[in-house]
Coordinates of C-alpha atoms in Angstrom, one line a residue:
Chain A
M1 CA 4.9 49.8 28.4
V2 CA 8.2 51.5 29.5
S3 CA 8.8 54.9 30.5
E4 CA 10.9 57.4 28.6
L5 CA 14.7 57.1 28.3
H6 CA 16.4 59.5 30.6
A7 CA 19.8 60.6 29.3
S8 CA 22.2 63.0 31.0
E9 CA 24.1 63.2 27.6
W10 CA 24.1 61.7 24.1
L11 CA 27.2 60.6 22.3
N12 CA 27.3 60.0 18.5
S13 CA 24.3 62.2 18.1
D14 CA 24.1 65.9 17.7
K15 CA 20.9 66.2 19.6
A16 CA 19.0 64.5 22.5
L17 CA 16.8 61.8 21.3
S18 CA 13.7 60.3 22.6
L19 CA 11.8 57.0 22.1
A20 CA 9.3 58.8 20.0
D21 CA 11.9 59.7 17.5
F22 CA 12.0 56.1 16.5
H23 CA 8.3 55.4 16.1
G24 CA 7.7 53.8 12.7
R25 CA 10.8 51.8 12.9
V26 CA 11.9 48.9 15.0
L27 CA 14.1 50.1 17.7
V28 CA 17.0 48.0 19.3
V29 CA 18.4 49.4 22.7
E30 CA 21.6 47.9 23.7
V31 CA 22.1 48.5 27.4
F32 CA 25.7 48.1 28.3
Q33 CA 28.6 49.3 30.5
M34 CA 32.0 49.9 28.8
L35 CA 33.8 47.8 31.4
C36 CA 31.4 44.8 31.3
P37 CA 33.2 41.9 29.6
G38 CA 30.0 40.4 28.2
C39 CA 29.0 43.6 26.7
V40 CA 32.4 44.0 25.1
S41 CA 32.5 40.5 23.8
Y42 CA 28.9 39.8 22.9
G43 CA 26.4 42.5 23.4
L44 CA 28.0 45.3 21.4
P45 CA 29.4 43.3 18.6
Q46 CA 25.9 41.8 18.1
A47 CA 24.4 45.3 18.1
L48 CA 26.9 46.2 15.3
R49 CA 25.8 43.2 13.4
I50 CA 22.2 44.3 13.7
V51 CA 23.2 47.7 12.1
Q52 CA 24.9 45.8 9.3
T53 CA 22.0 43.3 8.7
F54 CA 18.9 45.5 8.6
A55 CA 18.0 48.5 6.5
R56 CA 18.1 51.8 8.4
E57 CA 14.6 52.7 7.4
D58 CA 13.4 49.5 9.2
V59 CA 15.6 49.2 12.2
A60 CA 17.4 51.7 14.4
V61 CA 20.0 50.8 17.0
I62 CA 21.1 52.8 19.9
G63 CA 23.1 52.2 23.0
L64 CA 22.3 53.0 26.7
H65 CA 25.2 53.3 28.9
S66 CA 23.7 52.3 32.2
V67 CA 26.6 52.3 34.8
F68 CA 25.6 50.7 38.1
E69 CA 29.1 50.0 39.4
H70 CA 32.6 51.7 39.2
H71 CA 31.0 55.0 38.3
A72 CA 34.2 56.9 38.6
A73 CA 35.8 54.5 36.1
M74 CA 33.2 54.9 33.4
T75 CA 32.7 58.5 32.9
P76 CA 31.5 60.1 29.6
V77 CA 35.2 60.9 28.9
S78 CA 36.2 57.2 29.1
L79 CA 33.0 56.2 27.2
R80 CA 33.8 58.5 24.4
A81 CA 37.3 57.0 23.9
F82 CA 35.7 53.5 24.2
L83 CA 33.2 54.1 21.5
H84 CA 36.0 55.4 19.2
E85 CA 38.2 52.5 19.7
Y86 CA 35.5 49.9 19.2
H87 CA 34.1 51.7 16.2
I88 CA 30.6 52.1 17.6
T89 CA 29.0 54.8 15.6
F90 CA 25.3 54.5 16.6
P91 CA 23.9 57.0 19.1
V92 CA 24.6 56.2 22.7
A93 CA 22.6 57.7 25.6
V94 CA 24.3 58.1 29.0
D95 CA 21.7 56.9 31.5
A96 CA 21.0 59.7 33.9
P97 CA 22.1 59.3 37.6
G98 CA 19.3 57.7 39.8
T99 CA 18.7 58.0 43.5
G100 CA 21.1 55.2 44.3
A101 CA 23.8 53.3 42.4
M102 CA 21.5 52.3 39.7
P103 CA 21.0 54.9 37.0
R104 CA 17.6 56.3 36.3
T105 CA 16.4 54.5 33.2
M106 CA 17.8 51.2 34.2
A107 CA 15.8 51.5 37.4
A108 CA 12.6 52.6 35.8
W109 CA 12.8 49.8 33.3
G110 CA 13.6 47.2 36.0
L111 CA 16.6 45.9 34.2
E112 CA 18.7 43.1 35.8
G113 CA 22.2 44.0 34.5
T114 CA 24.2 44.3 31.4
P115 CA 24.2 43.5 28.6
T116 CA 20.4 43.7 28.1
L117 CA 18.9 44.0 24.6
L118 CA 15.4 45.5 24.2
L119 CA 13.2 45.4 21.2
F120 CA 10.6 48.1 20.6
D121 CA 8.1 47.6 17.7
R122 CA 7.1 50.4 15.3
Q123 CA 4.5 51.7 17.7
G124 CA 7.1 52.0 20.4
Q125 CA 6.0 49.1 22.6
V126 CA 8.6 46.9 24.2
R127 CA 8.3 43.4 22.7
A128 CA 11.3 41.6 24.0
R129 CA 14.1 42.0 26.4
H130 CA 17.1 39.7 26.5
F131 CA 19.5 39.8 29.6
G132 CA 22.8 38.1 28.8
T133 CA 23.5 36.5 25.4
V134 CA 21.0 35.5 22.8
P135 CA 21.9 33.7 19.6
D136 CA 22.1 35.7 16.4
M137 CA 19.8 33.6 14.3
G138 CA 16.8 33.8 16.7
L139 CA 17.5 37.5 17.3
G140 CA 17.6 38.1 13.6
A141 CA 14.2 36.3 13.2
Q142 CA 12.7 38.2 16.1
I143 CA 13.7 41.6 14.7
M144 CA 12.4 40.7 11.3
S145 CA 9.1 39.5 12.6
L146 CA 8.7 43.1 14.1
V147 CA 9.9 44.6 10.8
A148 CA 7.2 42.5 9.0
E149 CA 4.5 44.0 11.1
R150 CA 4.6 47.2 9.0
D151 CA 1.6 47.0 7.0
G152 CA -0.8 45.3 9.2
A153 CA 0.0 47.4 12.2
L154 CA 0.4 50.9 11.1
Chain B
M12 CA 11.4 27.8 -10.4
V13 CA 13.4 24.6 -9.7
S14 CA 12.7 21.1 -10.8
E15 CA 11.8 18.4 -8.4
L16 CA 14.4 16.9 -6.1
H17 CA 15.8 13.6 -7.4
A18 CA 16.9 11.3 -4.7
S19 CA 18.2 7.7 -4.9
E20 CA 17.6 7.2 -1.2
W21 CA 16.4 9.0 1.9
L22 CA 18.0 8.8 5.3
N23 CA 16.3 9.9 8.5
S24 CA 12.9 9.4 6.8
D25 CA 10.8 6.5 6.5
K26 CA 9.5 7.4 3.1
A27 CA 10.6 9.3 0.0
L28 CA 9.7 12.9 0.2
S29 CA 9.1 15.5 -2.6
L30 CA 9.1 19.3 -2.5
A31 CA 5.4 19.3 -2.6
D32 CA 5.3 17.6 0.9
F33 CA 6.7 20.9 2.4
H34 CA 4.2 23.3 0.7
G35 CA 2.6 25.5 3.3
R36 CA 5.9 25.7 5.2
V37 CA 9.2 27.5 4.5
L38 CA 11.7 24.8 3.3
V39 CA 15.4 25.1 4.0
V40 CA 17.5 22.7 1.8
E41 CA 21.1 22.3 3.0
V42 CA 23.1 20.9 0.1
F43 CA 26.3 19.2 1.4
Q44 CA 28.9 16.7 1.1
M45 CA 30.0 14.7 4.3
L46 CA 33.7 15.3 3.5
C47 CA 33.4 19.0 2.6
P48 CA 35.1 20.9 5.5
G49 CA 32.9 24.0 5.0
C50 CA 29.8 21.9 5.2
V51 CA 31.0 20.3 8.4
S52 CA 32.2 23.4 10.1
Y53 CA 29.5 25.9 9.0
G54 CA 26.7 24.6 6.8
L55 CA 25.4 21.7 8.7
P56 CA 25.8 23.3 12.2
Q57 CA 23.9 26.2 10.9
A58 CA 21.2 24.0 9.5
L59 CA 20.8 22.5 13.0
R60 CA 20.5 25.9 14.5
I61 CA 17.7 26.6 12.0
V62 CA 15.8 23.5 13.4
Q63 CA 16.3 24.8 16.9
T64 CA 15.2 28.3 16.3
F65 CA 12.1 28.0 14.2
A66 CA 8.8 26.1 14.8
R67 CA 8.4 22.9 12.9
E68 CA 5.0 24.0 11.7
D69 CA 6.6 27.1 10.0
V70 CA 10.1 25.9 8.8
A71 CA 11.2 22.4 7.6
V72 CA 14.9 21.6 7.1
I73 CA 16.2 18.8 5.0
G74 CA 19.7 17.9 3.7
L75 CA 20.7 17.0 0.1
H76 CA 23.8 15.0 -0.1
S77 CA 25.2 16.0 -3.4
V78 CA 28.5 14.2 -4.1
F79 CA 30.3 15.6 -7.0
E80 CA 33.8 14.3 -6.1
H81 CA 35.3 11.3 -4.3
H82 CA 32.2 9.3 -5.0
A83 CA 33.5 6.0 -3.6
A84 CA 34.4 7.8 -0.3
M85 CA 31.0 9.2 0.4
T86 CA 28.6 6.3 -0.1
P87 CA 25.4 6.0 1.8
V88 CA 27.0 3.6 4.2
S89 CA 29.5 6.3 5.2
L90 CA 26.8 9.1 5.1
R91 CA 24.7 7.2 7.5
A92 CA 27.5 6.8 10.1
F93 CA 28.3 10.5 9.5
L94 CA 24.8 11.7 10.3
H95 CA 24.8 9.5 13.4
E96 CA 28.1 11.0 14.7
Y97 CA 27.1 14.5 14.0
H98 CA 23.6 14.2 15.5
I99 CA 21.9 15.2 12.2
T100 CA 18.3 14.0 12.5
F101 CA 16.5 15.9 9.8
P102 CA 15.7 14.0 6.6
V103 CA 18.6 13.7 4.1
A104 CA 18.1 13.0 0.4
V105 CA 21.0 11.3 -1.4
D106 CA 21.1 13.1 -4.7
A107 CA 20.6 10.7 -7.6
P108 CA 23.5 10.0 -9.9
G109 CA 23.7 12.2 -13.0
T110 CA 25.1 11.7 -16.4
G111 CA 28.6 12.9 -15.3
A112 CA 30.3 13.5 -11.9
M113 CA 27.7 15.9 -10.9
P114 CA 24.5 14.3 -9.4
R115 CA 21.2 14.9 -11.0
T116 CA 19.4 17.5 -8.7
M117 CA 22.6 19.5 -8.3
A118 CA 23.0 19.7 -12.0
A119 CA 19.2 20.5 -12.6
W120 CA 19.4 23.2 -10.1
G121 CA 22.7 24.7 -11.4
L122 CA 24.5 24.7 -8.1
E123 CA 28.1 25.8 -7.9
G124 CA 29.2 23.6 -5.1
T125 CA 28.8 22.8 -1.3
P126 CA 27.7 24.0 1.1
T127 CA 24.7 25.6 -0.6
L128 CA 21.6 26.7 1.3
L129 CA 18.3 27.1 -0.5
L130 CA 15.1 28.7 0.8
F131 CA 11.8 27.9 -0.6
D132 CA 8.7 29.8 0.4
R133 CA 5.3 28.4 1.5
Q134 CA 4.3 28.1 -2.2
G135 CA 7.4 26.1 -3.1
Q136 CA 9.2 28.9 -4.9
V137 CA 13.0 29.2 -4.4
R138 CA 13.5 32.6 -2.9
A139 CA 17.2 32.6 -2.0
R140 CA 20.3 30.5 -2.5
H141 CA 23.5 30.9 -0.5
F142 CA 26.8 29.3 -1.7
G143 CA 29.4 29.3 1.0
T144 CA 28.9 30.9 4.3
V145 CA 26.1 33.3 5.3
P146 CA 25.8 35.1 8.7
D147 CA 23.3 33.7 11.2
M148 CA 21.6 37.0 11.8
G149 CA 20.7 37.7 8.2
L150 CA 19.7 34.2 7.5
G151 CA 17.5 34.2 10.6
A152 CA 15.9 37.4 9.2
Q153 CA 15.4 36.0 5.8
I154 CA 13.7 32.9 6.9
M155 CA 11.4 34.9 9.2
S156 CA 10.5 37.2 6.4
L157 CA 9.3 34.1 4.4
V158 CA 7.5 32.7 7.5
A159 CA 5.7 36.0 7.9
E160 CA 4.3 35.8 4.4
R161 CA 1.8 33.4 5.8
D162 CA -1.4 35.3 5.7
G163 CA -1.0 37.6 2.8
A164 CA 0.3 34.9 0.5
L165 CA -1.7 31.9 1.1
Chain C
M29 CA 69.2 45.0 26.7
V30 CA 66.3 47.1 27.8
S31 CA 66.3 49.8 30.4
E32 CA 64.4 49.6 33.7
L33 CA 60.6 49.7 33.7
H34 CA 59.4 53.1 34.9
A35 CA 56.1 52.9 36.7
S36 CA 54.2 55.7 38.3
E37 CA 52.0 53.3 40.2
W38 CA 51.6 49.6 40.7
L39 CA 48.2 47.8 40.9
N40 CA 47.7 44.3 42.2
S41 CA 51.0 44.6 44.1
D42 CA 51.6 45.9 47.6
K43 CA 55.0 47.4 46.5
A44 CA 56.9 48.8 43.6
L45 CA 58.6 46.1 41.5
S46 CA 61.7 46.2 39.3
L47 CA 62.9 43.8 36.6
A48 CA 65.5 42.5 38.9
D49 CA 62.9 41.1 41.2
F50 CA 62.1 38.6 38.5
H51 CA 65.7 37.4 37.8
G52 CA 65.9 33.7 38.1
R53 CA 62.5 33.3 36.5
V54 CA 61.2 33.8 33.0
L55 CA 59.3 37.0 32.9
V56 CA 56.4 37.9 30.6
V57 CA 55.5 41.5 30.3
E58 CA 52.1 42.1 28.7
V59 CA 52.0 45.8 27.4
F60 CA 48.4 47.0 27.0
Q61 CA 46.0 49.7 27.0
M62 CA 42.6 49.0 28.7
L63 CA 40.7 50.5 25.7
C64 CA 42.7 48.7 23.1
P65 CA 40.3 46.0 21.4
G66 CA 43.2 43.7 20.5
C67 CA 44.5 43.8 24.1
V68 CA 41.1 42.9 25.6
S69 CA 40.3 40.2 23.0
Y70 CA 43.7 38.5 22.6
G71 CA 46.7 39.9 24.6
L72 CA 45.3 39.9 28.1
P73 CA 43.4 36.6 27.8
Q74 CA 46.6 35.0 26.5
A75 CA 48.5 36.5 29.4
L76 CA 46.1 34.9 31.8
R77 CA 46.5 31.5 30.1
I78 CA 50.2 31.8 30.5
V79 CA 49.6 32.2 34.3
Q80 CA 47.4 29.1 34.3
T81 CA 49.9 27.1 32.2
F82 CA 53.3 27.6 33.8
A83 CA 54.4 27.2 37.4
R84 CA 54.9 30.4 39.3
E85 CA 58.4 29.6 40.3
D86 CA 59.3 29.3 36.6
V87 CA 57.3 31.9 34.9
A88 CA 56.1 35.4 36.2
V89 CA 53.5 37.5 34.3
I90 CA 53.1 41.3 34.7
G91 CA 51.2 43.9 32.9
L92 CA 52.5 47.4 31.8
H93 CA 49.7 49.8 31.0
S94 CA 51.2 52.0 28.5
V95 CA 48.7 54.7 27.5
F96 CA 49.7 56.6 24.4
E97 CA 46.3 58.0 23.3
H98 CA 43.1 58.9 25.2
H99 CA 45.0 59.6 28.2
A100 CA 42.1 61.1 30.2
A101 CA 40.1 58.0 29.4
M102 CA 42.5 55.5 30.8
T103 CA 43.4 56.8 34.3
P104 CA 44.4 54.5 37.1
V105 CA 40.8 54.8 38.5
S106 CA 39.4 53.4 35.4
L107 CA 42.2 50.8 35.1
R108 CA 41.6 49.5 38.6
A109 CA 37.9 48.8 37.7
F110 CA 38.9 47.3 34.4
L111 CA 41.4 44.8 36.2
H112 CA 38.6 43.9 38.6
E113 CA 36.0 43.3 35.9
Y114 CA 38.4 41.2 33.7
H115 CA 39.7 39.1 36.7
I116 CA 43.3 40.2 36.1
T117 CA 45.2 39.6 39.3
F118 CA 48.8 39.7 38.1
P119 CA 50.8 42.9 39.0
V120 CA 50.3 45.8 36.6
A121 CA 52.5 48.7 36.3
V122 CA 51.3 52.1 35.1
D123 CA 53.8 53.3 32.7
A124 CA 55.2 56.7 33.8
P125 CA 54.4 59.8 31.8
G126 CA 57.0 60.5 29.1
T127 CA 58.0 63.9 27.5
G128 CA 55.3 63.4 24.7
A129 CA 52.1 61.3 24.3
M130 CA 54.1 58.1 24.6
P131 CA 54.8 57.0 28.1
R132 CA 58.3 56.6 29.4
T133 CA 59.0 52.8 29.4
M134 CA 57.2 52.4 26.1
A135 CA 59.4 55.0 24.5
A136 CA 62.6 53.7 26.1
W137 CA 61.9 50.2 24.9
G138 CA 61.0 51.4 21.4
L139 CA 57.6 49.7 21.4
E140 CA 55.3 50.1 18.3
G141 CA 51.9 49.8 20.0
T142 CA 49.7 47.6 21.9
P143 CA 49.3 44.7 22.6
T144 CA 53.1 43.8 22.8
L145 CA 54.3 40.8 24.7
L146 CA 58.0 40.7 25.9
L147 CA 59.8 37.7 27.1
F148 CA 62.7 38.0 29.5
D149 CA 65.0 35.1 30.3
R150 CA 66.1 34.1 33.8
Q151 CA 69.1 36.5 33.5
G152 CA 66.8 39.4 32.7
Q153 CA 67.6 39.7 29.0
V154 CA 64.8 40.4 26.4
R155 CA 64.5 37.4 24.2
A156 CA 61.5 38.0 22.3
R157 CA 58.9 40.8 21.6
H158 CA 55.6 40.2 19.8
F159 CA 53.5 43.1 18.6
G160 CA 50.0 42.0 17.8
T161 CA 48.8 38.5 18.0
V162 CA 51.0 35.4 18.3
P163 CA 49.6 31.9 18.4
D164 CA 49.3 30.0 21.7
M165 CA 51.2 27.0 20.7
G166 CA 54.3 28.7 19.5
L167 CA 54.2 31.1 22.4
G168 CA 54.0 28.3 24.9
A169 CA 56.9 26.6 23.2
Q170 CA 59.0 29.7 23.3
I171 CA 58.3 30.3 27.0
M172 CA 59.2 26.7 27.8
S173 CA 62.4 27.0 25.8
L174 CA 63.5 29.8 28.1
V175 CA 62.2 27.9 31.2
A176 CA 64.5 24.9 30.1
E177 CA 67.6 27.1 30.1
R178 CA 67.5 26.8 33.9
D179 CA 70.4 24.6 34.6
G180 CA 72.8 25.5 31.8
A181 CA 72.5 29.1 32.1
L182 CA 72.5 29.9 35.9
Chain D
M10 CA 56.7 1.7 27.3
V11 CA 54.3 1.0 24.4
S12 CA 54.4 -1.7 21.9
E13 CA 55.1 -1.1 18.3
L14 CA 52.5 0.6 16.0
H15 CA 50.6 -2.0 14.0
A16 CA 49.4 -0.6 10.6
S17 CA 47.6 -2.3 7.9
E18 CA 48.3 0.5 5.5
W19 CA 50.1 3.9 5.4
L20 CA 48.8 7.0 3.6
N21 CA 50.9 10.1 2.9
S22 CA 54.1 7.9 3.1
D23 CA 55.7 5.9 0.3
K24 CA 56.7 3.2 2.9
A25 CA 55.7 1.6 6.0
L26 CA 57.0 3.4 9.1
S27 CA 57.8 2.3 12.6
L28 CA 58.2 4.1 15.9
A29 CA 62.0 3.5 15.6
D30 CA 62.1 5.6 12.4
F31 CA 61.4 8.6 14.6
H32 CA 64.0 8.2 17.3
G33 CA 66.1 11.2 17.8
R34 CA 63.1 13.3 17.4
V35 CA 60.0 14.0 19.5
L36 CA 57.1 12.2 17.9
V37 CA 53.5 13.3 18.1
V38 CA 50.9 10.7 17.4
E39 CA 47.3 11.9 16.7
V40 CA 44.9 9.0 17.1
F41 CA 41.6 9.8 15.4
Q42 CA 38.7 8.6 13.4
M43 CA 37.6 10.5 10.3
L44 CA 34.0 10.6 11.5
C45 CA 34.8 11.7 15.1
P46 CA 33.6 15.3 15.4
G47 CA 36.1 16.2 18.2
C48 CA 38.9 14.9 15.9
V49 CA 37.8 17.0 13.0
S50 CA 37.2 20.2 15.1
Y51 CA 40.0 20.0 17.5
G52 CA 42.4 17.1 17.3
L53 CA 43.5 17.2 13.7
P54 CA 43.6 21.0 13.4
Q55 CA 45.9 21.0 16.5
A56 CA 48.1 18.3 15.0
L57 CA 48.5 20.6 11.8
R58 CA 49.4 23.5 14.1
I59 CA 52.1 21.4 15.6
V60 CA 53.5 20.7 12.2
Q61 CA 53.5 24.5 11.5
T62 CA 55.1 25.4 14.8
F63 CA 58.0 23.1 15.2
A64 CA 61.0 22.4 13.1
R65 CA 60.8 19.0 11.2
E66 CA 64.2 18.0 12.5
D67 CA 62.9 18.3 16.1
V68 CA 59.3 17.1 15.9
A69 CA 57.5 14.6 13.7
V70 CA 53.7 14.3 13.6
I71 CA 51.8 11.2 12.3
G72 CA 48.3 10.2 12.4
L73 CA 46.9 6.9 13.5
H74 CA 43.4 6.1 12.2
S75 CA 41.9 3.8 14.8
V76 CA 38.4 2.9 13.9
F77 CA 36.5 1.2 16.6
E78 CA 32.9 1.9 15.4
H79 CA 31.2 2.3 12.0
H80 CA 34.0 0.2 10.4
A81 CA 32.3 0.0 7.0
A82 CA 32.0 3.8 6.9
M83 CA 35.6 4.7 7.5
T84 CA 37.5 2.5 5.0
P85 CA 40.8 3.6 3.6
V86 CA 39.1 4.8 0.4
S87 CA 37.1 7.2 2.5
L88 CA 40.0 8.1 4.7
R89 CA 42.1 9.0 1.6
A90 CA 39.5 11.4 0.3
F91 CA 39.1 12.9 3.9
L92 CA 42.9 13.5 4.1
H93 CA 42.8 15.3 0.8
E94 CA 39.8 17.5 1.7
Y95 CA 41.3 18.4 5.1
H96 CA 44.8 19.2 3.7
I97 CA 46.3 16.6 6.0
T98 CA 49.8 15.8 4.5
F99 CA 51.6 14.1 7.5
P100 CA 51.8 10.3 7.3
V101 CA 48.7 8.4 8.6
A102 CA 48.8 4.7 9.7
V103 CA 45.7 2.7 9.3
D104 CA 45.4 0.9 12.6
A105 CA 45.4 -2.9 11.9
P106 CA 42.3 -4.9 12.8
G107 CA 42.2 -6.5 16.1
T108 CA 40.4 -9.4 17.6
G109 CA 37.2 -7.3 18.4
A110 CA 35.9 -4.0 17.3
M111 CA 38.9 -2.2 18.7
P112 CA 41.9 -2.1 16.3
R113 CA 45.1 -3.6 17.3
T114 CA 47.4 -0.7 18.3
M115 CA 44.5 1.1 20.1
A116 CA 43.9 -2.0 22.2
A117 CA 47.6 -2.7 22.9
W118 CA 48.1 1.0 23.9
G119 CA 45.0 0.9 26.1
L120 CA 43.5 3.9 24.6
E121 CA 40.1 5.2 25.7
G122 CA 38.8 6.8 22.5
T123 CA 39.5 9.5 19.9
P124 CA 40.9 12.0 19.7
T125 CA 44.0 10.9 21.7
L126 CA 47.4 12.6 21.3
L127 CA 50.5 10.8 22.4
L128 CA 53.9 12.3 22.9
F129 CA 57.1 10.2 22.5
D130 CA 60.5 11.6 23.5
R131 CA 63.6 11.5 21.5
Q132 CA 64.3 8.0 22.9
G133 CA 60.9 6.7 21.9
Q134 CA 59.4 6.6 25.3
V135 CA 55.8 7.7 25.8
R136 CA 55.8 10.8 27.9
A137 CA 52.2 12.1 27.7
R138 CA 48.9 11.0 26.5
H139 CA 45.8 13.4 26.2
F140 CA 42.4 12.0 25.6
G141 CA 40.0 14.7 24.4
T142 CA 41.0 18.4 24.1
V143 CA 44.1 20.0 25.5
P144 CA 45.0 23.7 25.2
D145 CA 47.5 24.8 22.7
M146 CA 49.7 26.7 25.0
G147 CA 50.3 23.8 27.4
L148 CA 50.8 21.4 24.6
G149 CA 53.3 23.6 22.9
A150 CA 55.2 23.9 26.1
Q151 CA 55.1 20.1 26.7
I152 CA 56.5 19.4 23.3
M153 CA 59.1 22.0 23.7
S154 CA 60.3 20.5 27.0
L155 CA 60.8 17.2 25.2
V156 CA 62.6 19.0 22.3
A157 CA 64.9 20.7 24.9
E158 CA 66.0 17.4 26.3
R159 CA 68.2 17.1 23.2
D160 CA 71.6 17.5 24.7
G161 CA 71.3 16.1 28.1
A162 CA 69.4 13.1 27.0
L163 CA 71.1 11.8 23.9

């Protein structure tokens, strides 16, 4: 079980969100940095494909901007322009500052780096975390297996 | 419901197979021609990714070589070399000759061309057919939704 | 003939450079914005391939960071981190502010947007400008045709 | 210096051709097998890009179908259909049978396998041979450097 998501700010959302807001749906959290090449080339485009593939009532996608290096280069001002230019319209949480270079949620969740994709089931339990790249077909299957838990699990 | 698969020959299999042999599993049939560029670039590599992604006890993949043009160019002799060079090891049925240019199974199933991917559920019912390209993520999800019918459906 | 390059700052260079510094060599100027998706996906990787393909004594590559939108999001602080993360080691000029949103060199050169790639011959004359994407093979040929002017032209 | 090209048959040409027919132009010879995956994915598409990039009066492109395995699978009948399906319209020589599995021209030229791309200059001298893949940019540059020898060399 992971702790709550700690955001200092939300973009693409008119209010702060919490993990509980997504209970009942499968939740995909794409953890990224806007200047991380693997996030730009693989992670974020894949997150957008998830949005296009699954029904909104079954699967929610959010981003978590977890900056652990070049902090001055990836401020919310820059992030906002980045999201606009890359047509990313799902909600993005700015991970709150931590006690060191690593932001608070990233540290609490024990993440290794970016991009990392986490899958939460309809009860809000973490069921998978992928650091780096993961093929679309297997990821699509994995998300669908969580979607299909609907009836039995709730 | 589709009719039985009519094969004049099977490659990568020591015996003739029928659709019934796959009941209990999800069956993917990749309909292709060895000289069809879309089959070589998209359809067959995707079929191989299906093999790699799903457990054999849940999902079976077979090919159906349905030649409807250039018949003399795509004989079983050429097909056998093709399968070897492209490392395709799943069973491949050579679609039996029909009354015209179109082979028998392709005509019976009313297929439009190649590549076509068909999905059969665990009861042997056709549940999807994709002519042309289909994205990996959605296809992976679709296959998994059939896999997940296990308990309720059988 | 184009006017001089007006830079408010140079990165990856220990001194300010001018077009004249490259006379005698073919000069490639990659005009980009760090948050321009086409620059990140196509323009800058292609510029790096130019560096890898041609001898340094024949072809020089520099970047020109011409920000005409989201100015607060693409400051030199952010650009410096971007260059580090994307392993861009060739000199990059920060286009000097202009009278409007468009920076000074970009306006003087009449550029349409980013990415734009300009080719200067060994005498410093602009010989080609490509806005958007241009295939590698033709670009490699075009650069080589300027390289080959060596003896006749100087 | 390489020996003459030995063809048992020419496709996409109404007459037999010889290397001398291309003197005065740069000649690209794409050596391939129709069932060689690297030829289909890389070599032949690259040869088509060469046709599109360079002027016909400067650069000629031909194929050499050098079958050294699966001979019965890659007969001229199959090759003809292959060229049609892959929209290859440049002349293709069928390499003549040799004394062993390797065809005659391939053996005489000492080629290692397919795909191999050979570049001949305007005087008919071999100037480069690439076995496997070669990046477009460098290849475009290399071809252009031979094209540019026009005046000095003839």
